[in-house]
Amino acid sequence: MGRESTFFFDRNTARAAADAAKGRWSTAKPFPHVVIDGLLPDEVVRDAARAFPRAEHPGFKRRDYAEQAARFGQLQRRAFEGVAPELRHLLNEVNGMVFLDLLSRVSDVEGLIPDPHFTG
């Protein structure tokens, strides 16, 4: 992803993908969901998978916030310290305006807001 250019969601492409997937959202079982093939370029997926820490990574065994008291298994780092740049960028993109608009169009849930601190 970072080799030649950085990936950003394209608003028109995302809208077209959302409109094409919209009907599948509400009829999906066992809960509303949708899979959108090709939404991310293969290179972005491969780079993110390579960058994602393995289950034994110490970051999965630490808590950054008090509300995580019973929640291990989340790689949550304050300000993304130590998170690979390609993964950090992808997380910011799926937390950004274009992707949230896609989710709103697919789900008919208006007013989705980002979580810039990734506290859930």
CSV table of C-alpha atoms in Angstrom, one decimal:
chain,number,residue,atom,x,y,z
A,1,MET,CA,0.0,0.0,0.0
A,2,GLY,CA,2.7,2.5,0.9
A,3,ARG,CA,5.1,1.5,-2.0
A,4,GLU,CA,3.9,3.8,-4.8
A,5,SER,CA,0.8,5.5,-3.4
A,6,THR,CA,-1.5,5.4,-0.4
A,7,PHE,CA,-5.0,4.0,-0.8
A,8,PHE,CA,-8.0,6.2,-0.2
A,9,PHE,CA,-11.6,5.3,-0.7
A,10,ASP,CA,-13.1,6.9,-3.7
A,11,ARG,CA,-16.5,8.5,-2.9
A,12,ASN,CA,-18.2,7.6,-6.2
A,13,THR,CA,-16.9,4.0,-6.2
A,14,ALA,CA,-18.0,3.6,-2.6
A,15,ARG,CA,-21.4,4.9,-3.3
A,16,ALA,CA,-21.8,2.6,-6.3
A,17,ALA,CA,-20.7,-0.4,-4.2
A,18,ALA,CA,-23.1,0.6,-1.4
A,19,ASP,CA,-26.0,1.0,-3.8
A,20,ALA,CA,-25.3,-2.4,-5.4
A,21,ALA,CA,-25.1,-4.1,-2.0
A,22,LYS,CA,-28.0,-2.3,-0.2
A,23,GLY,CA,-30.6,-5.0,-0.9
A,24,ARG,CA,-28.5,-7.7,0.5
A,25,TRP,CA,-28.0,-6.0,3.9
A,26,SER,CA,-31.5,-6.5,5.3
A,27,THR,CA,-32.1,-10.0,4.0
A,28,ALA,CA,-28.7,-11.4,5.2
A,29,LYS,CA,-28.8,-14.2,7.8
A,30,PRO,CA,-28.3,-14.6,10.7
A,31,PHE,CA,-28.0,-10.8,11.1
A,32,PRO,CA,-27.9,-7.9,8.7
A,33,HIS,CA,-24.5,-7.8,7.0
A,34,VAL,CA,-23.0,-7.4,3.5
A,35,VAL,CA,-19.8,-8.6,1.8
A,36,ILE,CA,-18.5,-6.2,-0.9
A,37,ASP,CA,-16.0,-8.0,-3.0
A,38,GLY,CA,-13.3,-5.8,-4.4
A,39,LEU,CA,-13.9,-2.9,-2.1
A,40,LEU,CA,-10.3,-2.9,-1.2
A,41,PRO,CA,-7.5,-3.5,-3.7
A,42,ASP,CA,-5.8,-6.8,-3.2
A,43,GLU,CA,-2.5,-5.1,-2.4
A,44,VAL,CA,-4.1,-3.2,0.5
A,45,VAL,CA,-5.6,-6.4,1.9
A,46,ARG,CA,-2.3,-8.3,1.6
A,47,ASP,CA,-0.3,-5.4,3.2
A,48,ALA,CA,-2.8,-5.1,6.1
A,49,ALA,CA,-2.8,-8.8,6.7
A,50,ARG,CA,1.0,-8.9,6.8
A,51,ALA,CA,1.2,-5.9,9.1
A,52,PHE,CA,-1.5,-7.1,11.5
A,53,PRO,CA,0.2,-8.5,14.6
A,54,ARG,CA,-0.2,-12.2,15.5
A,55,ALA,CA,-2.4,-13.4,18.4
A,56,GLU,CA,0.7,-13.8,20.6
A,57,HIS,CA,1.6,-10.1,20.3
A,58,PRO,CA,1.9,-8.4,23.7
A,59,GLY,CA,-0.4,-5.6,22.6
A,60,PHE,CA,-3.3,-8.1,22.7
A,61,LYS,CA,-2.7,-8.6,26.4
A,62,ARG,CA,-2.6,-5.0,27.6
A,63,ARG,CA,-5.3,-2.5,28.3
A,64,ASP,CA,-5.1,1.2,27.4
A,65,TYR,CA,-8.3,2.3,29.0
A,66,ALA,CA,-10.1,1.5,32.3
A,67,GLU,CA,-13.2,0.4,30.4
A,68,GLN,CA,-11.2,-2.5,28.9
A,69,ALA,CA,-11.0,-4.2,32.3
A,70,ALA,CA,-12.7,-7.4,31.0
A,71,ARG,CA,-11.6,-7.1,27.3
A,72,PHE,CA,-8.3,-8.6,26.3
A,73,GLY,CA,-7.7,-9.5,22.7
A,74,GLN,CA,-8.0,-6.0,21.3
A,75,LEU,CA,-4.9,-4.5,19.9
A,76,GLN,CA,-5.6,-1.0,21.1
A,77,ARG,CA,-2.7,1.4,21.2
A,78,ARG,CA,-2.9,5.1,22.3
A,79,ALA,CA,-2.3,7.2,19.2
A,80,PHE,CA,-1.5,4.1,17.2
A,81,GLU,CA,2.0,3.9,18.8
A,82,GLY,CA,3.9,1.0,17.2
A,83,VAL,CA,1.1,0.1,14.7
A,84,ALA,CA,2.4,-0.4,11.2
A,85,PRO,CA,1.8,2.6,8.9
A,86,GLU,CA,-0.2,0.6,6.3
A,87,LEU,CA,-2.5,-0.8,9.0
A,88,ARG,CA,-2.8,2.6,10.7
A,89,HIS,CA,-3.8,4.3,7.5
A,90,LEU,CA,-6.4,1.6,6.7
A,91,LEU,CA,-8.0,1.9,10.1
A,92,ASN,CA,-8.2,5.6,9.6
A,93,GLU,CA,-9.8,5.1,6.2
A,94,VAL,CA,-12.5,2.8,7.5
A,95,ASN,CA,-13.2,5.3,10.3
A,96,GLY,CA,-13.5,8.2,7.7
A,97,MET,CA,-16.2,10.0,6.0
A,98,VAL,CA,-16.4,8.0,2.7
A,99,PHE,CA,-16.5,4.6,4.4
A,100,LEU,CA,-19.1,5.8,7.0
A,101,ASP,CA,-21.2,7.2,4.2
A,102,LEU,CA,-21.0,3.7,2.5
A,103,LEU,CA,-22.2,2.1,5.8
A,104,SER,CA,-25.0,4.6,6.1
A,105,ARG,CA,-26.2,4.0,2.5
A,106,VAL,CA,-26.1,0.2,2.9
A,107,SER,CA,-27.7,0.1,6.3
A,108,ASP,CA,-30.1,3.0,6.1
A,109,VAL,CA,-28.7,4.2,9.4
A,110,GLU,CA,-28.2,7.9,9.3
A,111,GLY,CA,-25.8,9.9,11.4
A,112,LEU,CA,-23.1,7.3,11.9
A,113,ILE,CA,-20.1,9.0,13.6
A,114,PRO,CA,-16.4,8.1,13.6
A,115,ASP,CA,-14.6,6.9,16.6
A,116,PRO,CA,-11.2,8.8,16.3
A,117,HIS,CA,-10.0,7.4,19.6
A,118,PHE,CA,-10.9,3.8,18.7
A,119,THR,CA,-12.5,3.2,22.1
A,120,GLY,CA,-15.7,1.7,20.7
